[in-house]
XYZ file of C-alpha atoms in Angstrom:
721
model
C 0.000 0.000 0.000
C 1.199 3.492 -0.819
C 2.520 5.057 2.401
C 0.922 8.421 3.254
C 2.564 8.819 6.664
C 5.562 10.549 5.099
C 3.341 13.131 3.400
C 3.059 16.534 5.036
C -0.269 18.038 6.096
C -0.730 19.954 2.843
C -0.217 16.794 0.796
C -2.532 14.718 2.957
C -5.255 17.350 2.723
C -4.819 17.481 -1.061
C -5.616 13.771 -1.344
C -9.057 14.469 0.126
C -10.485 16.362 -2.847
C -10.620 15.817 -6.578
C -8.237 17.089 -9.203
C -10.934 17.512 -11.847
C -14.599 16.647 -12.157
C -13.888 12.926 -12.507
C -10.335 12.362 -11.228
C -8.450 12.428 -7.948
C -5.033 13.976 -7.420
C -1.743 12.142 -7.746
C 0.210 13.029 -4.613
C 3.542 11.452 -3.703
C 3.238 7.665 -4.005
C -0.553 7.804 -4.451
C -1.709 7.611 -8.057
C -4.662 9.470 -9.543
C -7.928 7.572 -9.935
C -10.811 7.930 -12.391
C -14.360 7.801 -11.068
C -17.377 7.724 -13.338
C -21.104 7.283 -13.302
C -22.957 3.990 -13.452
C -24.862 2.046 -12.398
C -26.278 0.336 -15.518
C -23.420 1.272 -17.822
C -20.036 3.007 -17.819
C -20.523 6.698 -18.580
C -16.880 7.618 -19.165
C -16.535 11.233 -20.286
C -14.091 11.815 -23.120
C -11.826 14.569 -24.400
C -12.637 18.072 -23.166
C -15.901 17.005 -21.578
C -14.312 15.900 -18.290
C -15.465 19.073 -16.559
C -19.129 18.540 -17.334
C -21.699 16.378 -15.640
C -24.095 15.462 -18.423
C -23.431 17.829 -21.310
C -20.247 16.167 -22.515
C -19.889 13.128 -24.755
C -19.153 9.733 -23.293
C -17.460 6.644 -24.647
C -19.634 3.847 -26.008
C -20.507 1.219 -23.397
C -23.134 -1.461 -22.957
C -26.358 -0.056 -21.545
C -27.684 -2.853 -19.349
C -31.172 -2.652 -17.856
C -31.285 0.081 -15.201
C -32.021 -1.007 -11.650
C -35.775 -0.589 -12.128
C -35.609 -3.333 -14.747
C -32.780 -5.414 -13.302
C -34.603 -5.660 -9.975
C -37.532 -7.399 -11.658
C -35.298 -10.392 -12.391
C -35.134 -11.257 -8.665
C -31.926 -12.999 -9.730
C -28.725 -12.191 -7.782
C -26.632 -14.548 -9.928
C -27.637 -12.731 -13.091
C -27.055 -9.345 -11.453
C -23.569 -10.464 -10.455
C -22.828 -11.448 -14.066
C -23.972 -7.995 -15.180
C -21.718 -6.480 -12.516
C -18.763 -8.470 -13.834
C -19.401 -7.166 -17.352
C -19.649 -3.606 -16.032
C -16.355 -4.071 -14.213
C -14.644 -5.345 -17.359
C -15.883 -2.387 -19.396
C -14.737 -0.047 -16.644
C -11.243 -1.518 -16.824
C -11.128 -1.209 -20.611
C -12.165 2.446 -20.324
C -9.608 3.147 -17.584
C -12.177 3.629 -14.812
C -11.166 2.827 -11.232
C -14.457 3.527 -9.421
C -17.902 2.878 -10.896
C -20.495 4.915 -9.037
C -23.137 2.406 -8.050
C -25.212 0.547 -7.178
C -28.045 2.803 -6.062
C -29.986 0.986 -3.358
C -32.142 3.691 -1.828
C -35.644 2.531 -0.960
C -38.479 3.563 -3.252
C -40.464 5.368 -0.586
C -42.757 7.124 -3.049
C -43.352 6.309 -6.728
C -43.004 9.981 -7.670
C -39.267 10.126 -6.894
C -37.589 11.132 -10.145
C -34.619 8.848 -9.594
C -36.522 5.647 -8.816
C -35.349 4.164 -12.123
C -31.875 4.011 -10.601
C -32.951 2.137 -7.459
C -33.998 -1.467 -6.984
C -37.047 -1.792 -4.783
C -39.394 -0.684 -2.034
C -38.081 -3.612 0.020
C -34.671 -3.644 1.772
C -34.160 -7.432 1.611
C -34.533 -7.506 -2.183
C -32.490 -4.303 -2.604
C -29.723 -5.623 -0.365
C -29.462 -9.004 -2.091
C -29.290 -7.494 -5.582
C -26.985 -4.667 -4.509
C -24.546 -7.117 -2.931
C -24.499 -9.204 -6.111
C -23.770 -6.105 -8.226
C -20.856 -5.143 -5.940
C -19.380 -8.657 -6.022
C -19.447 -8.653 -9.811
C -17.831 -5.249 -10.306
C -15.164 -5.660 -7.647
C -14.373 -9.194 -8.725
C -12.458 -7.741 -11.677
C -10.640 -5.072 -9.665
C -12.932 -2.056 -10.055
C -14.359 -0.364 -6.978
C -18.093 -0.103 -6.488
C -19.438 2.975 -4.738
C -22.581 2.100 -2.811
C -25.017 5.016 -2.950
C -26.697 7.271 -1.921
C -26.008 6.941 1.806
C -28.634 7.544 3.185
C -32.385 8.300 3.206
C -32.146 9.955 -0.217
C -35.692 9.294 -1.421
C -36.688 12.400 -3.384
C -35.138 14.777 -5.884
C -36.951 17.964 -4.830
C -34.601 20.200 -2.826
C -32.291 17.197 -2.521
C -29.218 19.269 -1.679
C -30.773 20.896 1.393
C -33.822 19.030 2.633
C -33.702 17.049 5.856
C -35.076 13.508 5.941
C -36.670 13.492 9.384
C -36.978 9.846 10.352
C -36.917 7.895 13.612
C -34.060 5.472 14.230
C -36.145 2.309 14.100
C -37.438 3.240 10.649
C -33.933 4.185 9.511
C -32.496 0.889 10.668
C -35.256 -1.427 9.471
C -36.008 0.224 6.119
C -33.542 2.840 4.886
C -30.230 1.524 6.257
C -31.063 -2.182 6.077
C -29.933 -2.758 2.487
C -26.769 -0.700 3.010
C -25.899 -2.767 6.059
C -26.403 -6.031 4.185
C -24.201 -4.971 1.266
C -21.449 -3.594 3.507
C -21.345 -6.696 5.682
C -21.601 -9.314 2.927
C -20.053 -7.803 -0.225
C -17.475 -5.417 1.333
C -17.708 -2.490 -1.122
C -14.506 -0.513 -1.465
C -16.314 2.817 -1.356
C -19.587 4.324 -0.219
C -21.042 7.577 -1.552
C -22.811 9.817 0.938
C -25.952 11.594 -0.202
C -26.824 15.272 -0.603
C -29.607 15.490 1.953
C -29.614 16.129 5.666
C -30.649 13.340 8.004
C -32.517 14.647 11.027
C -30.984 18.042 10.400
C -27.369 17.002 9.761
C -25.920 16.762 6.245
C -25.003 13.199 5.364
C -21.476 14.356 4.496
C -21.106 15.821 7.999
C -22.968 13.122 9.912
C -20.506 11.413 12.236
C -23.168 9.062 13.603
C -23.835 7.821 10.053
C -20.322 7.730 8.581
C -18.257 6.748 11.600
C -20.391 5.314 14.387
C -22.671 3.171 12.209
C -20.845 2.590 8.909
C -17.375 1.985 10.288
C -17.951 1.275 13.950
C -20.948 -1.084 13.770
C -20.749 -2.508 10.257
C -16.958 -2.752 9.942
C -16.656 -0.784 6.685
C -12.969 -0.472 5.771
C -13.239 1.473 2.538
C -13.453 5.084 1.393
C -16.375 7.462 1.849
C -16.780 9.809 -1.116
C -19.250 12.644 -1.367
C -21.898 12.886 -3.989
C -20.793 15.549 -6.452
C -21.215 18.897 -4.709
C -22.622 17.412 -1.490
C -20.029 18.951 0.850
C -21.123 22.188 2.491
C -18.285 22.269 5.060
C -15.197 20.174 4.246
C -13.717 20.569 7.716
C -16.880 19.295 9.398
C -17.098 16.502 6.824
C -13.551 15.261 7.470
C -14.225 15.315 11.205
C -17.364 13.229 10.593
C -15.569 10.579 8.530
C -15.683 11.775 4.902
C -12.505 10.868 2.981
C -12.906 12.333 -0.500
C -14.771 15.424 -1.656
C -15.817 15.442 -5.289
C -15.444 17.194 -7.609
C -12.256 19.204 -7.197
C -12.490 22.688 -5.678
C -9.274 24.108 -7.074
C -7.578 23.659 -3.719
C -9.969 25.919 -1.785
C -11.280 23.252 0.580
C -7.781 21.752 0.937
C -6.621 25.043 2.415
C -9.640 25.082 4.742
C -8.581 21.712 6.107
C -4.954 22.741 6.619
C -5.943 25.945 8.394
C -8.424 24.082 10.631
C -5.683 21.688 11.744
C -3.285 24.530 12.390
C -5.926 26.308 14.520
C -6.581 23.147 16.468
C -10.153 22.858 15.190
C -9.570 19.571 13.360
C -7.406 16.647 14.531
C -4.429 15.982 12.298
C -5.192 12.278 12.723
C -8.543 12.688 10.939
C -6.805 14.135 7.866
C -4.163 11.408 7.934
C -6.814 8.687 8.196
C -8.716 10.074 5.227
C -5.538 10.290 3.147
C -4.706 6.701 4.065
C -8.086 5.490 2.863
C -7.648 7.311 -0.463
C -4.276 5.598 -0.851
C -5.773 2.216 -0.015
C -8.465 2.601 -2.682
C -5.778 3.548 -5.214
C -3.939 0.326 -4.343
C -7.068 -1.812 -4.469
C -7.907 -0.575 -7.962
C -4.362 -0.511 -9.306
C -4.981 -3.412 -11.704
C -7.639 -1.362 -13.487
C -4.911 1.050 -14.582
C -3.411 -1.786 -16.626
C -6.599 -2.132 -18.623
C -7.194 -4.880 -21.205
C -7.422 -3.578 -24.782
C -11.116 -4.263 -25.381
C -14.280 -6.014 -24.226
C -16.568 -8.308 -26.189
C -19.363 -5.902 -27.099
C -21.419 -8.616 -28.801
C -21.233 -10.933 -25.794
C -22.200 -8.102 -23.469
C -25.117 -7.203 -25.721
C -26.339 -10.792 -25.497
C -26.043 -10.627 -21.700
C -28.000 -7.384 -21.734
C -30.704 -9.126 -23.796
C -30.807 -12.049 -21.389
C -31.117 -9.719 -18.408
C -33.808 -7.654 -20.119
C -35.878 -10.716 -21.012
C -35.675 -11.981 -17.444
C -36.746 -8.537 -16.203
C -40.009 -8.463 -18.157
C -43.072 -9.055 -15.988
C -46.192 -10.660 -17.411
C -48.813 -8.700 -15.487
C -51.885 -10.099 -17.198
C -52.642 -12.738 -19.821
C -56.369 -13.337 -20.169
C -57.289 -16.169 -22.495
C -53.615 -17.076 -22.955
C -53.303 -14.362 -25.576
C -49.541 -14.627 -25.145
C -47.272 -15.971 -26.468
C -48.218 -14.758 -29.928
C -49.270 -17.353 -32.460
C -48.438 -17.001 -36.162
C -50.735 -14.214 -37.282
C -50.953 -10.740 -38.718
C -49.540 -8.406 -36.084
C -50.107 -4.669 -35.837
C -47.419 -2.866 -33.822
C -48.611 0.508 -32.523
C -46.829 3.282 -30.635
C -43.593 5.193 -31.099
C -41.746 3.337 -28.322
C -41.629 0.369 -30.713
C -39.263 2.329 -32.978
C -37.864 4.908 -30.534
C -37.347 2.873 -27.376
C -37.375 4.358 -23.918
C -34.618 2.200 -22.477
C -32.831 4.188 -19.716
C -33.316 7.076 -17.327
C -32.197 10.676 -17.613
C -29.454 12.550 -15.811
C -26.023 11.513 -14.623
C -26.458 7.808 -15.432
C -27.263 8.300 -19.124
C -25.159 5.821 -21.127
C -24.010 6.025 -24.752
C -24.937 2.473 -25.899
C -22.760 0.310 -28.126
C -25.869 -0.508 -30.163
C -29.623 -0.225 -29.780
C -32.293 -2.772 -30.648
C -35.800 -1.649 -31.513
C -38.805 -3.782 -30.719
C -40.293 -3.433 -34.208
C -37.159 -4.733 -35.925
C -36.873 -7.655 -33.510
C -40.570 -8.537 -33.782
C -40.243 -8.633 -37.550
C -37.134 -10.777 -37.255
C -38.882 -13.374 -35.088
C -42.189 -13.218 -36.979
C -40.548 -14.628 -40.104
C -42.946 -14.657 -43.050
C -45.906 -13.460 -41.015
C -47.118 -9.926 -41.681
C -46.065 -7.208 -39.219
C -47.308 -3.659 -39.791
C -46.529 -0.528 -37.827
C -48.159 2.838 -37.154
C -48.332 5.396 -34.389
C -52.242 5.497 -34.237
C -55.702 3.531 -33.677
C -56.644 2.549 -37.313
C -53.948 -0.116 -37.868
C -55.363 -2.441 -35.210
C -58.421 -3.321 -37.287
C -56.287 -4.750 -40.097
C -54.501 -7.384 -37.956
C -55.262 -10.481 -35.909
C -53.416 -9.110 -32.863
C -52.340 -5.603 -31.868
C -49.245 -4.897 -29.779
C -49.469 -1.399 -28.297
C -46.391 0.254 -26.771
C -47.105 2.687 -23.934
C -45.016 4.386 -21.296
C -43.468 7.526 -19.893
C -41.493 9.805 -22.222
C -37.971 10.761 -21.180
C -39.011 14.295 -20.289
C -41.530 12.997 -17.735
C -38.943 11.569 -15.316
C -35.288 12.161 -14.626
C -32.729 12.831 -11.964
C -33.239 16.341 -10.653
C -37.024 16.471 -10.296
C -39.908 14.422 -8.998
C -43.093 13.578 -10.846
C -46.303 15.371 -9.829
C -48.430 12.274 -10.516
C -48.155 8.623 -11.559
C -50.473 8.646 -14.553
C -49.640 7.680 -18.107
C -50.109 10.482 -20.650
C -53.801 10.894 -21.456
C -53.197 10.504 -25.187
C -51.682 7.067 -24.587
C -54.732 5.841 -22.683
C -56.898 7.121 -25.518
C -54.669 5.334 -28.051
C -55.145 2.090 -26.144
C -58.881 2.608 -25.847
C -59.215 3.082 -29.605
C -56.969 0.108 -30.375
C -58.975 -2.229 -28.130
C -62.248 -1.040 -29.627
C -60.963 -2.054 -33.064
C -59.040 -5.163 -31.975
C -59.948 -6.881 -28.687
C -56.822 -9.091 -29.002
C -54.504 -6.342 -27.810
C -51.235 -6.712 -25.913
C -49.751 -3.747 -24.042
C -45.992 -3.349 -23.582
C -44.994 -0.793 -20.924
C -41.800 1.295 -20.643
C -41.271 3.494 -17.581
C -38.754 4.287 -14.874
C -41.197 4.968 -12.035
C -44.415 3.169 -11.168
C -47.382 4.227 -13.278
C -51.078 3.889 -12.518
C -52.371 0.898 -14.455
C -56.013 0.452 -13.474
C -57.297 1.655 -16.846
C -54.693 -0.341 -18.756
C -55.587 -3.480 -16.812
C -59.282 -2.922 -17.467
C -58.847 -2.410 -21.212
C -56.130 -4.815 -22.350
C -56.326 -8.618 -22.021
C -52.525 -8.969 -21.889
C -49.917 -6.649 -20.366
C -46.114 -6.891 -20.312
C -44.209 -4.571 -17.970
C -40.755 -3.819 -19.319
C -39.872 -0.977 -16.931
C -36.563 0.161 -18.538
C -34.675 -2.603 -20.321
C -31.440 -1.128 -21.645
C -30.054 -1.308 -25.158
C -31.172 -4.889 -25.866
C -34.710 -4.405 -24.626
C -36.233 -4.536 -28.095
C -34.962 -8.042 -28.662
C -35.982 -9.130 -25.170
C -39.542 -7.903 -25.719
C -39.761 -9.894 -28.963
C -38.349 -12.983 -27.218
C -41.103 -12.843 -24.597
C -43.922 -11.931 -27.007
C -43.225 -14.988 -29.161
C -42.444 -17.326 -26.263
C -38.752 -17.861 -27.024
C -38.373 -16.761 -23.398
C -40.989 -17.696 -20.827
C -41.418 -14.589 -18.645
C -40.358 -14.953 -15.022
C -39.957 -11.336 -13.899
C -41.585 -10.166 -10.685
C -42.553 -6.657 -9.621
C -40.080 -5.088 -7.213
C -42.616 -2.498 -6.060
C -46.367 -2.287 -5.599
C -48.568 -0.758 -8.300
C -51.158 1.220 -6.306
C -54.708 1.775 -7.474
C -54.256 5.530 -7.119
C -51.690 8.056 -5.945
C -53.734 8.958 -2.860
C -53.155 5.453 -1.482
C -49.353 5.815 -1.465
C -47.801 5.668 2.052
C -45.962 8.997 1.743
C -48.793 10.786 -0.093
C -49.213 13.508 2.553
C -45.486 13.792 3.312
C -43.902 14.075 -0.132
C -41.834 15.933 -1.084
C -40.239 18.206 1.534
C -41.905 21.235 3.031
C -39.830 24.151 4.329
C -36.724 22.007 4.136
C -38.070 18.977 5.986
C -39.426 15.625 4.799
C -41.450 13.885 7.481
C -41.261 10.079 7.271
C -44.641 9.808 8.948
C -45.465 6.359 7.576
C -42.536 4.977 9.609
C -41.737 1.339 8.727
C -44.909 0.931 6.695
C -43.390 1.469 3.253
C -44.641 -0.156 0.055
C -46.519 -3.418 0.473
C -46.138 -3.168 4.255
C -48.460 -0.126 4.123
C -50.995 -1.524 1.674
C -51.295 -4.795 3.614
C -51.552 -3.101 7.010
C -54.434 -0.973 5.716
C -55.928 -3.783 3.633
C -55.923 -1.502 0.577
C -56.744 -2.750 -2.882
C -53.801 -2.492 -5.301
C -53.669 -2.954 -9.056
C -50.697 -5.327 -8.855
C -48.953 -6.402 -5.643
C -45.268 -6.500 -4.817
C -43.672 -9.667 -6.189
C -46.411 -10.286 -8.793
C -45.609 -11.885 -12.121
C -47.231 -14.547 -14.323
C -45.783 -17.236 -16.600
C -46.722 -19.147 -19.749
C -46.783 -22.248 -17.570
C -48.268 -22.944 -14.133
C -46.676 -23.878 -10.825
C -48.032 -25.726 -7.816
C -46.483 -25.301 -4.358
C -46.594 -28.742 -2.734
C -44.615 -28.694 0.470
C -42.831 -26.422 2.929
C -40.376 -27.339 5.668
C -38.424 -25.164 8.088
C -35.134 -26.003 9.785
C -33.780 -23.807 12.578
C -30.068 -23.160 13.114
C -27.911 -20.648 14.960
C -27.945 -18.024 12.196
C -31.635 -18.272 11.418
C -33.804 -20.590 9.358
C -33.689 -22.565 6.147
C -37.036 -22.801 4.385
C -37.396 -25.622 1.864
C -40.224 -25.386 -0.660
C -41.267 -28.079 -3.140
C -42.646 -26.756 -6.434
C -44.120 -28.571 -9.445
C -44.399 -27.308 -13.027
C -47.979 -28.293 -13.860
C -48.049 -26.664 -17.285
C -46.690 -27.531 -20.713
C -43.665 -25.177 -20.922
C -40.290 -24.956 -19.272
C -40.363 -22.098 -16.783
C -38.713 -20.371 -13.846
C -40.578 -19.714 -10.618
C -39.532 -17.133 -8.023
C -40.473 -18.346 -4.536
C -40.846 -15.607 -1.943
C -40.773 -16.170 1.816
C -42.685 -13.770 4.053
C -42.782 -13.690 7.848
C -45.214 -12.294 10.371
C -45.830 -12.532 14.109
C -49.018 -13.706 15.737
C -48.296 -11.313 18.612
C -45.600 -8.669 19.049
C -44.733 -6.025 21.613
C -44.124 -3.504 18.807
C -45.908 -2.462 15.642
C -44.995 -4.942 12.909
C -46.130 -5.242 9.295
C -48.751 -7.860 8.536
C -45.964 -9.708 6.774
C -42.568 -8.808 5.386
C -40.150 -10.375 2.896
C -37.373 -12.362 4.581
C -35.932 -14.322 1.653
C -36.425 -15.541 -1.888
C -35.087 -18.048 -4.366
C -35.910 -19.494 -7.756
C -35.834 -22.732 -9.694
C -36.334 -23.682 -13.340
C -38.458 -26.740 -14.111
C -39.358 -28.716 -17.184
C -43.064 -29.501 -17.752
C -44.367 -32.139 -15.370
C -41.332 -32.087 -13.090
C -40.922 -31.205 -9.438
C -38.051 -29.443 -7.724
C -36.961 -28.074 -4.372
C -35.612 -24.636 -3.515
C -33.818 -23.879 -0.238
C -34.104 -20.299 0.986
C -32.032 -19.042 3.940
C -33.663 -16.611 6.364
C -31.327 -14.757 8.706
C -32.276 -13.988 12.289
C -31.692 -10.301 11.579
C -34.423 -10.357 8.953
C -36.838 -11.577 11.627
C -35.756 -8.872 14.086
C -36.862 -5.359 14.865
C -34.700 -2.464 16.032
C -34.870 -1.427 19.682
C -31.458 0.210 20.243
C -30.120 -3.084 18.834
C -31.475 -5.884 16.655
C -33.943 -7.877 18.732
C -35.530 -11.189 17.793
C -38.677 -11.568 19.853
C -39.517 -14.868 21.447
C -42.761 -16.273 20.151
C -44.590 -17.783 17.231
C -43.700 -16.667 13.705
C -45.833 -17.340 10.668
C -43.960 -18.148 7.461
C -45.518 -18.079 4.006
C -44.194 -19.448 0.727
C -45.676 -17.095 -1.835
C -45.794 -16.050 -5.470
C -46.323 -12.415 -4.430
C -47.001 -10.459 -1.262
C -50.676 -11.330 -1.726
C -50.485 -14.701 -3.482
C -49.739 -16.817 -0.420
C -49.431 -20.485 -1.357
C -48.224 -22.315 1.769
C -48.068 -21.421 5.444
C -46.404 -22.824 8.517
C -45.430 -21.590 11.955
C -42.227 -21.787 13.937
C -41.647 -20.921 17.578
C -38.373 -19.109 18.200
C -36.451 -18.386 21.354
C -35.536 -14.753 21.064
C -32.873 -12.567 22.555
C -35.359 -10.090 23.915
C -34.603 -9.927 27.630
C -37.437 -8.015 29.331
C -36.754 -4.358 29.913
C -36.518 -3.615 33.636
C -39.397 -1.870 35.317
C -38.662 1.711 36.285
C -40.364 4.461 38.234
C -42.099 5.481 34.992
C -43.504 2.014 34.278
C -47.300 1.951 34.572
C -49.485 -0.232 36.740
C -50.917 -1.760 33.580
C -47.483 -2.713 32.241
C -46.525 -4.380 35.502
C -49.823 -6.246 35.807
C -49.352 -7.609 32.272
C -46.235 -9.432 33.488
C -47.023 -12.804 35.148
C -43.922 -12.709 37.354
C -44.298 -9.143 38.612
C -48.081 -9.225 39.047
C -48.262 -11.107 42.385
C -45.519 -8.939 43.867
C -47.292 -5.717 42.933
C -50.701 -7.100 43.930
C -49.432 -7.954 47.371
C -47.935 -4.489 47.760
C -51.166 -2.800 46.682
C -53.234 -4.994 49.020
C -51.013 -3.933 51.910
C -51.334 -0.319 50.809
C -55.134 -0.507 50.731
C -55.421 -2.376 54.005
C -56.235 -5.706 52.378
C -59.266 -4.490 50.425
C -59.973 -5.347 46.822
C -60.353 -2.880 43.996
C -63.789 -2.674 42.344
C -64.210 -4.236 38.912
C -62.967 -1.984 36.143
C -60.669 -0.006 38.411
C -57.591 -1.176 36.492
C -58.956 0.477 33.359
C -59.022 3.724 35.272
C -55.642 3.527 36.978
C -53.730 1.237 34.587
C -51.943 4.177 32.963
C -50.733 5.480 36.336
C -46.901 5.509 36.532
C -45.558 3.689 39.583
C -43.870 6.832 40.869
C -47.303 8.424 41.328
C -48.329 5.759 43.853
C -46.541 7.645 46.585
C -48.670 10.686 46.006
C -51.917 8.715 45.922
C -51.117 6.738 49.097
C -51.297 9.608 51.544
C -47.794 8.871 52.737
C -48.305 5.145 53.379
C -46.162 4.220 50.316
C -42.860 6.071 50.192
C -40.287 6.490 47.472
C -38.049 4.086 49.358
C -40.896 1.554 49.300
C -41.116 2.022 45.520
C -37.395 1.463 45.022
C -37.570 -1.733 47.072
C -40.600 -2.894 45.061
C -38.770 -2.296 41.764
C -35.740 -4.241 42.982
C -37.911 -7.205 44.007
C -39.893 -7.292 40.760
C -36.869 -6.984 38.491
C -34.894 -9.552 40.492
C -37.661 -12.140 40.177
C -38.006 -11.496 36.413
C -34.270 -12.049 35.872
C -34.130 -15.229 37.941
């Protein structure tokens, strides 16, 4: 490792900020590094465009499906293969750090950057994010896990405070980050723009040092999002290592002067410089880049990933896959695909498939016609209508005001269906769109989200049945915007975003309120059918292993994604009705049966109460095809690690009398206090909320504070014995 101890203060401070927009400084033995945007492709700026965020040209690279599409694969192995390809392209292009993956939770479907994030669920986001990191770093390129943390809206993103309680932070918004850090060991983490409970993420010592490094054992570099540092001195003190982009040396001087004044420990600057040097060493092999990558092979991988990402939402009458027939293709997305999001992650693809060309290629001699209106549908046996959100409707930098499709697209579909009832809809969008009208009009619907440069071919593969769809929704499709958990608290107001829905995000909210949804989390159909035939649970020290037996009862080879949800029959804290704790998949030939083993960690059964706590008690486990398609159920009784909290002076009579050990002790004390009399029926309802410390006042001096302390000692001692 390059030694930074011999560098002077000025040199160490210089390592902590960029040289240019995309590069770090070379100082002493520490080489310069190149960082560039991902996550679904390498956006390497070229020539004089290195000082610009999105206006410059970038080198050609494979545009894989963005996270909104990749998440619908529910396939960590495939995501890891995509990560490996991204790492190889990064090395060819001389990139040391690829800025991704984005694993922020999709708190509200209006967030303009949701296309860059995986899911509304932290277990799914964490599993896919870890796979992405393993793939990229496996070839010597650093991942940069982002945006840390609670970055769930674009409006006022550089100032607004995400005001959220710690339990919600831990269980929802930090959960995926923790999983990736602990299991995939990313070499860098990018802190977000926003404040968290009033403190900028870049200056949040609790977040960057106490939690990230102290609790989770992160040993890599913390880099700022571009322009996220308001006070470099405060950021270094909090645990930030690298400010990007470069500031022309201004913030370096601030750091040096703060150390000289005694306002900043020299050790903090030295530690940050050491972590920059370590990242330079870890990525050194990427500076000896191979001459090229196999663009054709990567395009085929992008097509495979895109096909696996497509979700069959509806298929009435087995309209799909398409039979040989006259096909009318309608809608401009068939020729001008919407395949990635806007903003800093925009990739210059190596090539671009269009759905119309690929449909014609697979249709062979069968007639395929195309138009951008209603009248063509009447001339064909089947109409395929392409709908979705235009690029200008969603992007980094702003949030959407609604979740509707453009009105003219709904009218286009209505006219097409009136002329041709055999109509298939293909959707392209980065954020969730309202689909109640689409579902009511069209007998078959494919959700492509955003599919990358090979999406056109993938759509054709699924339409004709060359690929049996196995994608699953990674977020709930609500019936209307007003049902969304954060509806009344999105976006920020006067610089604050209130996370009032707490842990009830996504399907957790809809299930807790028993709300109707258009399509639930985890939903996805197939051209074959699956029967869940058995479920067994084995307990071990780290958690559970759930074994599910599945049969392919249809006539096509297919892949089934088995989801495991947990719930508690009784809990001391608010819990969701059920929550995802694991998933797995298996591919079966027609008429065959297979078994999938799904690990469930104890942490995924826990709740946060100043630490992760697994409650003792009975847990329900479901094997499911979605959050609402529950196929099998069993129960397991677990011994938790939830030692009872000691009673204190502020504990209430009701809380004590709910404890079977403490009840007789308190009852005896109260009987003595009342002279042996009994309380009238219903009295506990009246006085149950009375804190124990108030007994002294109500006793007329017969029950002293010393008596209370002795009572607490007796009750707590008997509970611990």
